[in-house]
Coordinates of C-alpha atoms in Angstrom, one line a residue:
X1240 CA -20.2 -14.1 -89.4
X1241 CA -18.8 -15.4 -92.5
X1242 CA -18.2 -14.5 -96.3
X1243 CA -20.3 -16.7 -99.1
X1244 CA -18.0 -18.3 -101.7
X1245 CA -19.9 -21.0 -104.3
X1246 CA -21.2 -24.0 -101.7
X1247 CA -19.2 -23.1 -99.1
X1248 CA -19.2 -20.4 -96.1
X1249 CA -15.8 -18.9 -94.6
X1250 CA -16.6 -18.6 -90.7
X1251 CA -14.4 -16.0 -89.3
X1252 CA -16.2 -15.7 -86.0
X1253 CA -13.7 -16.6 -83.9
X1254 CA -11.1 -14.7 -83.1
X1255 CA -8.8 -17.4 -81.6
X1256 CA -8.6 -19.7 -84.7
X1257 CA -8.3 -19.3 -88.3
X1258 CA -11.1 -18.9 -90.7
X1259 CA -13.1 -21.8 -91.8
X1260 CA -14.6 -23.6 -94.8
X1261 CA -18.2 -25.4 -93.9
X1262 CA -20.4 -26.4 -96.3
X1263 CA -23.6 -24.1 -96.9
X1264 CA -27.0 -25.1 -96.1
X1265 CA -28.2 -25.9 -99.4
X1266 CA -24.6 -28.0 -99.9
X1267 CA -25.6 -29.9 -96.9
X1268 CA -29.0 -31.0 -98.2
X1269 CA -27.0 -32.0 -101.5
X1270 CA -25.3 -34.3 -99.6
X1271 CA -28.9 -35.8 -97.7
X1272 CA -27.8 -39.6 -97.5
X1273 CA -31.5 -40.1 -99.0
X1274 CA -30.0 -38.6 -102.2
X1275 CA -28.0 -41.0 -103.1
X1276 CA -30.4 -44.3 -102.4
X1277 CA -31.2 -46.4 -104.9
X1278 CA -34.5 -48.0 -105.5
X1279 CA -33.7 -51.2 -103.3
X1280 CA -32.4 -48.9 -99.8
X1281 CA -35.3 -47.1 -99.8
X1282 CA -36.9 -49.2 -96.5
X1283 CA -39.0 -50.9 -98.5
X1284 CA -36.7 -54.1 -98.3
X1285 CA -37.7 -56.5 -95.4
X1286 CA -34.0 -56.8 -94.3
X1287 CA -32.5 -54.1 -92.6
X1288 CA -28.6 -53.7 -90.3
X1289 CA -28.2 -54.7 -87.4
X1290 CA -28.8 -52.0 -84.5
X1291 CA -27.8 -50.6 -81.2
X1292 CA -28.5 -47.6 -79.3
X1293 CA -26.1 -45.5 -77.2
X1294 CA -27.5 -43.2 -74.3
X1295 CA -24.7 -41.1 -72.3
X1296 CA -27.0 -40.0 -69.5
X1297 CA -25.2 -37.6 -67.5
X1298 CA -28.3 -35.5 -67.0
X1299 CA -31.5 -38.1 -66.2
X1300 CA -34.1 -35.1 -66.7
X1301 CA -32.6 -35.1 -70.2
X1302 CA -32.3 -39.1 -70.7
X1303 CA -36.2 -39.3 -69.9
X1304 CA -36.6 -36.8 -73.1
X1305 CA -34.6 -38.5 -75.2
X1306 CA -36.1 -42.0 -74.4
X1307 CA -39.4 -40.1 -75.2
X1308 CA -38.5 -38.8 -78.5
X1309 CA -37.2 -42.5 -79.0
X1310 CA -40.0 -45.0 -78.2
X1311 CA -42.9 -46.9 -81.0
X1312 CA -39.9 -46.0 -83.8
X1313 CA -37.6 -48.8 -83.2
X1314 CA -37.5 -52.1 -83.5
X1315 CA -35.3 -55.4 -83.2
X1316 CA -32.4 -53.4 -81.3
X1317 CA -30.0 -53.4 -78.6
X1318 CA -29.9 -50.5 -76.1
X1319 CA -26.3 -49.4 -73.8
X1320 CA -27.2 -46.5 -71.7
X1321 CA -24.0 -45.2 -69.6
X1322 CA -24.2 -42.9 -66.6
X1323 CA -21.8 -41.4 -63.8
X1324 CA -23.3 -42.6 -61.1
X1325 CA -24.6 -45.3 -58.7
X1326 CA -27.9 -43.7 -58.2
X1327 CA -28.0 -42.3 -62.1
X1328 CA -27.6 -45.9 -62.5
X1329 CA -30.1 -46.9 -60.2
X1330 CA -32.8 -44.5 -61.5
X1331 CA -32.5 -44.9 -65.6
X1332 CA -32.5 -49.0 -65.1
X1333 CA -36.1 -48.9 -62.9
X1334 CA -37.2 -46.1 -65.5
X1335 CA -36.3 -48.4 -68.6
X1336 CA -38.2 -52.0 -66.9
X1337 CA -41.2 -49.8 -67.0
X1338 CA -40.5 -47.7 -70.3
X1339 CA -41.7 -48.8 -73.9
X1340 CA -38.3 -48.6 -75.0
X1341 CA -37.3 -50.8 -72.8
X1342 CA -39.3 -53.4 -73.5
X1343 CA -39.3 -52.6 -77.3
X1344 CA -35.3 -53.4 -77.2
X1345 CA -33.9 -57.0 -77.5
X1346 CA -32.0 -56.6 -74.2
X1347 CA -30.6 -53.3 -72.7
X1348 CA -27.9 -52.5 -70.0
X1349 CA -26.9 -49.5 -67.9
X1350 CA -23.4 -49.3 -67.1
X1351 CA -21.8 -46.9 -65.2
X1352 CA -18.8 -45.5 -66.6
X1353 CA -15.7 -43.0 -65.1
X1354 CA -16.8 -39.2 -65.2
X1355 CA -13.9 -38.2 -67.6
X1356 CA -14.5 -37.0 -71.5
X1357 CA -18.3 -36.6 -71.1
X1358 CA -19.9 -38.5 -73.9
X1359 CA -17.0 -39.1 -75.8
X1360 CA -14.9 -41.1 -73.2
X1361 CA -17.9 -43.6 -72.5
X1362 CA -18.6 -44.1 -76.4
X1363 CA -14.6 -44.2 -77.1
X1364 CA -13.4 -45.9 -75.0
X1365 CA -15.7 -47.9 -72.2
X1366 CA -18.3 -49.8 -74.4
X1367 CA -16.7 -49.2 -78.0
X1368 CA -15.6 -53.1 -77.9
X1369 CA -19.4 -53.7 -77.5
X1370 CA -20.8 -52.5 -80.4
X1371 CA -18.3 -53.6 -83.2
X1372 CA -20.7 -56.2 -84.0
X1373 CA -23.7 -54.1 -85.1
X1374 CA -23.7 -52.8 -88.8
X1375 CA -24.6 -49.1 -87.2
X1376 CA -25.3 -47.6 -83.8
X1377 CA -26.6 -44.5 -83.2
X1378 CA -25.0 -42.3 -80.5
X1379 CA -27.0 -39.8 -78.4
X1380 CA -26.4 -37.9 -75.0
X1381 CA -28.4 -36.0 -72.4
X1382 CA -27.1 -32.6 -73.8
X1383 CA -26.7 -29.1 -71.7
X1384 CA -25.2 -26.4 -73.7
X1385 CA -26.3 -23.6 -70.8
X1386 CA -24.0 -21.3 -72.4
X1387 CA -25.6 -21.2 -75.7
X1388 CA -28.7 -19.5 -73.7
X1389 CA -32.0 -20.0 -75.2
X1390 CA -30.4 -21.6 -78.2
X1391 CA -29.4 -24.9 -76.8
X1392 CA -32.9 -26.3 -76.9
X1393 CA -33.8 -25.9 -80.5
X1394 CA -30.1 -27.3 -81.0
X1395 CA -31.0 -30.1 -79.0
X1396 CA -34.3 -30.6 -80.8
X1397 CA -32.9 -30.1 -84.2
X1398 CA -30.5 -32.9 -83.4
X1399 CA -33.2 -35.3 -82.4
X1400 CA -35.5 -34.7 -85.3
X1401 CA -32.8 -34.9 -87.8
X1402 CA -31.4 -38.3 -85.7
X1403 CA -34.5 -40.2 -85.2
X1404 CA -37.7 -38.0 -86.4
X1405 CA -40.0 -40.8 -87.3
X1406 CA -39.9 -44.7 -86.9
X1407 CA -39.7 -44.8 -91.2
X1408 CA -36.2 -42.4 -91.2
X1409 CA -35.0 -44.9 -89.1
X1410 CA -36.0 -47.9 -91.1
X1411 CA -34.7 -46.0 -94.1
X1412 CA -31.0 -45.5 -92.0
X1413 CA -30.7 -49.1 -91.7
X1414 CA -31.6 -49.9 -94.8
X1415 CA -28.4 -47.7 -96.1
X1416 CA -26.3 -48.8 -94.2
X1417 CA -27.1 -52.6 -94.6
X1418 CA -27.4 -51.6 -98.4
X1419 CA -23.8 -50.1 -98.4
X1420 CA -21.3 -51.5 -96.9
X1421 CA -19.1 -48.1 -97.4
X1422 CA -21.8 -46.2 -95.4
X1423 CA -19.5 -45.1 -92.3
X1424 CA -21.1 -41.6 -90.9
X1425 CA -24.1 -39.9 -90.8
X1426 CA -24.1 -36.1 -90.1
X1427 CA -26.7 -34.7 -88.9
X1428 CA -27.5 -31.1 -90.5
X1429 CA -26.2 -28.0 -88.3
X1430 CA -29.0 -26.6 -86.6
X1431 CA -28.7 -22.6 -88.0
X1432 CA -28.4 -21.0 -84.7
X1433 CA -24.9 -22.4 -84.5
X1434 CA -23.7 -22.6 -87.9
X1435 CA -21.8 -19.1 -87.8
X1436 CA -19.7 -20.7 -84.7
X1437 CA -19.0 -24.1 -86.5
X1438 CA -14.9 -23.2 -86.7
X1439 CA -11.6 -24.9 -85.6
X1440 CA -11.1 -22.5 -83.0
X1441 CA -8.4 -23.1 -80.5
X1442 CA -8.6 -26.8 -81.3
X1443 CA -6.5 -26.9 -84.9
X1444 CA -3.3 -27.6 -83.6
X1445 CA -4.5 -30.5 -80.9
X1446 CA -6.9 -31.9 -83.8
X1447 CA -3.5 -32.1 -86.1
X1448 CA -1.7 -34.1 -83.5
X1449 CA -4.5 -36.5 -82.8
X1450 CA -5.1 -37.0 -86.3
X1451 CA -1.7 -37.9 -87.4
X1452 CA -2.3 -41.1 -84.1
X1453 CA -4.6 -42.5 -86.7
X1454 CA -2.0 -42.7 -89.3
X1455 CA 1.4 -41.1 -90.4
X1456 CA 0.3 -40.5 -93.8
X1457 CA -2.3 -38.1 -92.6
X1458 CA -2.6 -34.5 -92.5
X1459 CA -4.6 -31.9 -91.7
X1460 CA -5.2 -29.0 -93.6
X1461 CA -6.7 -25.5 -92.8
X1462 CA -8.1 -25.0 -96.4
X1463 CA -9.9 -28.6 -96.1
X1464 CA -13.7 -28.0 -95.2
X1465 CA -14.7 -28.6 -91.7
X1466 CA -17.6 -30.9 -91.5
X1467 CA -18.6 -33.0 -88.2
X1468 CA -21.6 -33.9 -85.7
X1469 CA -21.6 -30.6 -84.3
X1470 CA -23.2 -31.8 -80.9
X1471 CA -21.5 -34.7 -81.0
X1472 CA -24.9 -36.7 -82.0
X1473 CA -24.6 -39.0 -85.1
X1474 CA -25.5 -42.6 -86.6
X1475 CA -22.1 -44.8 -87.3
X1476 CA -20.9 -47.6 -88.6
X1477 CA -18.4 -49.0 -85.5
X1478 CA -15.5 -49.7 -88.1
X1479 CA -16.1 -46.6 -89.5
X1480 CA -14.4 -44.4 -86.5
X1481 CA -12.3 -47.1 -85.2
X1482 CA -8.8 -45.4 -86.0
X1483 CA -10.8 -42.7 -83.6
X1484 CA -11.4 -44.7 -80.7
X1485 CA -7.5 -45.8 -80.8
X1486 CA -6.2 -42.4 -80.6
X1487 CA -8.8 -41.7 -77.9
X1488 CA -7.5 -44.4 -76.0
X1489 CA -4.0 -43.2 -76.3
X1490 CA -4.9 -39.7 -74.7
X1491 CA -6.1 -42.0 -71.5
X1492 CA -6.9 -40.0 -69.1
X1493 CA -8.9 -37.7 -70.4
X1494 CA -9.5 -34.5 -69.1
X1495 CA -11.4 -33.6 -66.2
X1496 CA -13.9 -31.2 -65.2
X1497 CA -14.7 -28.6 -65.8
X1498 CA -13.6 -27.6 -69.3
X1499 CA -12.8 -24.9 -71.2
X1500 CA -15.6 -23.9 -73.5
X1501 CA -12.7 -24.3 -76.5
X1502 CA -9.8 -25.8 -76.8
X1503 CA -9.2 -29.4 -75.2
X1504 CA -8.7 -32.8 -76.6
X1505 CA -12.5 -33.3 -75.9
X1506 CA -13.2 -30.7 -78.8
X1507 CA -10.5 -32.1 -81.0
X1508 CA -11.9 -35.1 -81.2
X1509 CA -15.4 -34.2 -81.7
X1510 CA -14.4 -32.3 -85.2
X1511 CA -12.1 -35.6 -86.6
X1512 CA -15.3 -37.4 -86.6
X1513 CA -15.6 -37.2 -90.3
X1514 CA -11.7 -37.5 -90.9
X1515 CA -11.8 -40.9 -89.1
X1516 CA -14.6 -41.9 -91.5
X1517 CA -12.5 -40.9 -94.6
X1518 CA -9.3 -42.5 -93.3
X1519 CA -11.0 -45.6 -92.7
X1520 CA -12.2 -45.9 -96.1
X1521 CA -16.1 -45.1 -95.5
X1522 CA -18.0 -42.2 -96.7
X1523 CA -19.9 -40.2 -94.9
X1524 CA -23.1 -38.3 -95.7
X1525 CA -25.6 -35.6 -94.4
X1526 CA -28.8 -36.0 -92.7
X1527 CA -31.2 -33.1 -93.1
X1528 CA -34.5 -32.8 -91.1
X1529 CA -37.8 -34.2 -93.1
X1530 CA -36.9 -35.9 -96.7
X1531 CA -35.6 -33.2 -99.0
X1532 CA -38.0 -31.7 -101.4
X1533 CA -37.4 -31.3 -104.6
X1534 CA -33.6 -31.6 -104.2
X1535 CA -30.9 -33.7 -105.4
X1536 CA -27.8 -35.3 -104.8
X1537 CA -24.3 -33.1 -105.0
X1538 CA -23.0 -33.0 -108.6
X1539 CA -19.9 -31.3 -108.1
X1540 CA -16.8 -33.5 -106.3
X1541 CA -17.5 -35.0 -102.9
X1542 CA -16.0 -32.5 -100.2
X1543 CA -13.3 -34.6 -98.4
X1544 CA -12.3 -33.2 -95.3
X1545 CA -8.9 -34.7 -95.8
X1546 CA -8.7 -32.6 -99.1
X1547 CA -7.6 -29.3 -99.0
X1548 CA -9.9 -26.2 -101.4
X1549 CA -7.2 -24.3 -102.0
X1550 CA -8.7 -22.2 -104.5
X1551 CA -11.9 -22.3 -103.0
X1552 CA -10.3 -20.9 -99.3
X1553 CA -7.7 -18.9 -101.0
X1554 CA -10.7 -16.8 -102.7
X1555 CA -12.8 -16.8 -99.8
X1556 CA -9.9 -15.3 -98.1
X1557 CA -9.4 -12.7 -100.7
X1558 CA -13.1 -12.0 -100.2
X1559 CA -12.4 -11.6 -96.5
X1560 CA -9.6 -9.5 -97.0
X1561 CA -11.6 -7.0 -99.0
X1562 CA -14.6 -6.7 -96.1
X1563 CA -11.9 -6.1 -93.3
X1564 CA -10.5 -3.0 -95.5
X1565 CA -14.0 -2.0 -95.5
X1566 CA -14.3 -2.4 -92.3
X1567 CA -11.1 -0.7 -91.6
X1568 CA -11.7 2.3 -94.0
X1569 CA -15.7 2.4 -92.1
X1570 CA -13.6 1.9 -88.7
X1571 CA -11.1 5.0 -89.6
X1572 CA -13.9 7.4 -91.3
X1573 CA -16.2 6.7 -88.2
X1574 CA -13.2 7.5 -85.5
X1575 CA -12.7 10.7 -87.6
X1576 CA -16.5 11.1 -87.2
X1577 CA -16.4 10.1 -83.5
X1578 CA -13.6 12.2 -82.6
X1579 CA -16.0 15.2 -84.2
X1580 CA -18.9 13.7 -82.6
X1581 CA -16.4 13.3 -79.4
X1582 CA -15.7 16.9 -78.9
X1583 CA -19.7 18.1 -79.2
X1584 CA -20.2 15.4 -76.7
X1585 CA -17.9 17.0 -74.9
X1586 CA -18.9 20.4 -75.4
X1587 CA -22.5 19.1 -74.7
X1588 CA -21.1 17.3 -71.3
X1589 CA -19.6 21.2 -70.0
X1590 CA -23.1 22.5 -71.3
X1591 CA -24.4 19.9 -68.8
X1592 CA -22.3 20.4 -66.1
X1593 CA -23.1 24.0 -66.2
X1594 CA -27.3 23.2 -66.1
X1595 CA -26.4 21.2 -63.8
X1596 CA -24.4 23.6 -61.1
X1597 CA -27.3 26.0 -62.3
X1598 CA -29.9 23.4 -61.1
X1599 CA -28.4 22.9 -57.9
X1600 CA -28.0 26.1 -57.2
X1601 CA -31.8 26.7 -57.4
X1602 CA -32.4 23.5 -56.1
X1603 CA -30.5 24.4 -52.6
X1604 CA -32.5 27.6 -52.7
X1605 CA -35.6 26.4 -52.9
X1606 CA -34.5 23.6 -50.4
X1607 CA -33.7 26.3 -48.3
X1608 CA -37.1 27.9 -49.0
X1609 CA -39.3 24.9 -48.8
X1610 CA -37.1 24.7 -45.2
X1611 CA -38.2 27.9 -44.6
X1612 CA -42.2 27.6 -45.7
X1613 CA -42.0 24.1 -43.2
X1614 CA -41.4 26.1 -40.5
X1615 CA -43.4 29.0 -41.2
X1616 CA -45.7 25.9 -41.2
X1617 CA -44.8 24.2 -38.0
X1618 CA -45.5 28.2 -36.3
X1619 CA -48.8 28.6 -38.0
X1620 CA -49.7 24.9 -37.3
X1621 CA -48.7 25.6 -33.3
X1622 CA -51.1 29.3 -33.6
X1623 CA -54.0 27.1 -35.7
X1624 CA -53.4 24.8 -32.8
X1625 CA -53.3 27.6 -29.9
X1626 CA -56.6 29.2 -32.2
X1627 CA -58.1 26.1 -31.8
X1628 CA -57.6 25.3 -28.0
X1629 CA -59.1 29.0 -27.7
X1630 CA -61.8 28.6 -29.5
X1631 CA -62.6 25.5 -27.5
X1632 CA -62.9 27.0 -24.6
X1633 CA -65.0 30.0 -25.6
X1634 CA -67.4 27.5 -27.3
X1635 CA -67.4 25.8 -23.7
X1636 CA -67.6 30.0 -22.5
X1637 CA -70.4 30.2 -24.3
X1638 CA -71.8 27.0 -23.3
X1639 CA -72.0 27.6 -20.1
X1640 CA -73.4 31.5 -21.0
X1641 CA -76.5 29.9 -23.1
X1642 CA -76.8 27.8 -20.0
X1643 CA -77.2 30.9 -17.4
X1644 CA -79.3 32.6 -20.0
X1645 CA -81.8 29.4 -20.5
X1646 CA -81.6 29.4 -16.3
X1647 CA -82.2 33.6 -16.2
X1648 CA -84.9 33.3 -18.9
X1649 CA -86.6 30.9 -16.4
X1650 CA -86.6 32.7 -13.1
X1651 CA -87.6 35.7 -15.2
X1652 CA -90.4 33.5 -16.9
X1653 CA -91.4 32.3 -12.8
X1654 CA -90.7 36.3 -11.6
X1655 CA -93.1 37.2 -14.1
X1656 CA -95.7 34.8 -13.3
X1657 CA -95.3 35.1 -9.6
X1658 CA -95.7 39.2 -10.8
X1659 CA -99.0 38.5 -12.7
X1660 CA -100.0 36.5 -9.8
X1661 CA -99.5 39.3 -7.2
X1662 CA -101.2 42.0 -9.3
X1663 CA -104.4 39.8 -9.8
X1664 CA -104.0 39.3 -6.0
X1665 CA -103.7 43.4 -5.4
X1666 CA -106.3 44.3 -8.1
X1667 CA -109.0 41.4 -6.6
X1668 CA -108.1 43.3 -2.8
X1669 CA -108.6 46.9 -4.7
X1670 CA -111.7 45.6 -6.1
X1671 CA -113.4 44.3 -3.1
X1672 CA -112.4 47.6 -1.4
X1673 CA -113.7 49.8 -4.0
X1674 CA -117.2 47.3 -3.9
X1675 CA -117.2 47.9 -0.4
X1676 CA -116.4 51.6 0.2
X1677 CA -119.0 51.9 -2.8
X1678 CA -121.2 49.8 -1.2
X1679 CA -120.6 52.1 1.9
X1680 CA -121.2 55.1 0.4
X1681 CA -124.4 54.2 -1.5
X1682 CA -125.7 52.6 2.3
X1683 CA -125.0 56.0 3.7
X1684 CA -126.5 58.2 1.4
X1685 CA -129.7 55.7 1.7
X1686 CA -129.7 55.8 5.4
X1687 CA -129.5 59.8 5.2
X1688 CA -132.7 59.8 2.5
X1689 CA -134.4 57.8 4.5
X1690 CA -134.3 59.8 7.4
X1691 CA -135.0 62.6 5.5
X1692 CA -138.5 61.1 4.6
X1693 CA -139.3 59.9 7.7
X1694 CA -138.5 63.5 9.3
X1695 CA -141.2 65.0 6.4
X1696 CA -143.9 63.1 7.3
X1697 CA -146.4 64.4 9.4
X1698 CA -146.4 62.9 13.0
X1699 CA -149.7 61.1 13.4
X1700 CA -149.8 61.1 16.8
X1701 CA -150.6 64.6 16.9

């Protein structure tokens, strides 16, 4: 969240720290090192500063990426990769014999440094005395941000496009810096999904003390704009943040883990970047993703961090003012409105309550019914089951009656043949009786006639 004044955004975000002047997008891109190159510092001159790389790899899943994103685009450099660990150790240094940037580098070296101050205590403070002899260094680390969510990874791959994109920003970056010898600092751009958090936070007060280490005469002012790595990812010259190494070594030891998310020495000193810079006597500049199009350089007064915009915060203020009124008047009008809204939710809420005794009510009744229709159930379930066991065993009943029928059908079928049988039997004995009592009677009658004849003829004998 923040309120728009000219080139500048107040962050008020926060709600632990005061508001905040950053520089706005477009301001940023105004101040695109590339902007302010003349013909000669393009990269097209053969002669370029001396180089070193800076790895913190805490996380070697992380240090492989970066090494990836890193390799074909440089050239005549030293590479100081620090770890944690024996075996981190142990791992990067037989990646890195194998690896193209390894062999691309002039020499490189893994050293294992204290686990205190993440990134920061091992650039600070452990190999800082090894790379005051380069003209510029860029400093990378195997970042997590787990808390940012879904965020962290285009943050990290904003960081890395902006730092090292292509092997000819690189050549240009060297160039600059061996081109102007007041070159101390180069920011890379905020990515956008944490601009609105880029504030002092907790971390004013700690960043006043530390700052004051680097020199009496300094001060550090709310209304100055804030404007650092955010990420903690930047190209340097060594001399340039000097005074900030010193006052890291006075805070010796540094913190341990874990740490707040806000609010420790840690996150001081990563927003005194730029300050360290300016109290050096260096400048620093942005560096934007891709080379600008169409833009040019700022033609307003450099922003100083060390110099406070009074005007410019004061307004911005004013401006702020006038939105939390608003919101104040919008907060009051809609507790009015929420307190009307309130009492029909509440009116709504009784109007439920009493739906909902209503529904329980019928609900136990028909509970009590559907108890009731499971039991009717179970009784006509144990009748269909006595029903059924009945009507088995009249289908067996009648089983077994077919069966005596078939069996009756055949002894009546036999009894009637055996019956047919007899008769032919009694009518073939009638028959042959009739024939012969026929036959009897017709021999009778004959023998009668014949006598008869014989007893009419006349008797030849006399």
């Amino acid at each position: 969240m923040h309120v728009s004044i000219g080139d500048y955004h107040l962050n008020y975000h926060n709600p632990y720290g005061p508001p905040c002047l950053v520089p706005s997008p477009n301001l940023e891109r105004a101040l695109d090192f590339r902007q302010y190159l003349h013909k000669t510092e393009d990269g097209s001159s053969s002669k370029q500063a001396t180089c070193a790389v800076h790895i913190h790899a805490y996380y070697v899943k992380e240090f492989r990426k970066i090494i990836y994103t890193l390799q074909n685009k440089l050239t005549d450099f030293d590479l100081f990769v620090t770890t944690n660990s024996l075996e981190n150790k142990e791992i990067i240094g037989d990646h890195l014999k194998n690896h193209t940037l390894g062999r691309a580098a002039r020499k490189w070296e893994v050293i294992q440094t204290p686990d205190r101050g993440r990134n920061i205590g091992p650039l600070l403070i452990d190999i800082f005395d090894r790379l005051t002899e380069y003209d510029c260094v860029l400093h990378l680390h195997s970042k997590r941000s787990e808390h940012w969510g879904s965020d962290s990874h285009a943050w990290t791959e904003s960081l890395h496009e902006n730092l090292a994109g292509s092997a000819e920003l690189i050549k240009v970056i060297r160039s600059a810096f061996n081109a102007d010898p007041k070159l101390g600092l180069l920011i890379p751009q905020t990515s956008e999904a944490i601009r609105p958090w880029v504030e002092w936070g907790r971390n004013f007060s700690i960043a006043k003390i530390i700052l004051q280490g680097m020199g009496h005469d300094l001060n550090l002012h709310i209304e100055a704009p804030l404007i650092f790595p955010v990420g903690m990812m930047f190209w340097f010259r060594p001399s340039a943040i000097a005074k900030l190494s010193d006052s890291c070594q006075k805070l010796q030891p540094l913190p341990l883990e874990p740490l707040p998310l806000d609010g420790s020495p840690l996150h001081a000193i990563e927003r005194l970047v730029a300050h360290s810079c300016e109290a050096s006597g260096y400048r620093w500049q942005m560096i934007c993703g891709g080379m600008p199009n169409g833009g040019s350089r700022y033609l307003g007064d450099r922003p100083s961090v060390l110099s406070p915009l009074t005007e410019t915060y004061i307004q911005a203020s004013s401006i702020l003012g006038v939105e939390i009124r608003k919101l104040q008047f919008e907060a009051e009008n809609s507790k009015i409105t929420s307190e009307k809204e309130a009492q029909k939710a509440h009116k709504v809420v009784l109007d439920l309550k009493m739906s909902i005794e209503a529904y329980e009510n019928e609900a136990r009744k028909t509970s009590n019914t559907m108890i009731a229709l499971q039991e009717m159930n179970k009784n006509y379930e144990n009748k269909a089951r006595d029903a059924g066991e009945a009507l088995s065993h009249m289908e067996e009943a009648l089983s077994h009656t077919e069966a005596e029928l078939e069996r009756a059908k055949h002894k009546l079928q036999v009894m009637g043949e055996e019956l047919i049988i007899q008769r032919n039997r009694v009518s073939a004995r009638i028959a042959s009786k009739t024939v012969g009592a026929i036959t009897a009677i017709f021999g009778l009658n004959g023998n009668r006639r014949k006598r008869g004849q014989e007893a009419d003829k006349p008797n030849l004998k006399e």
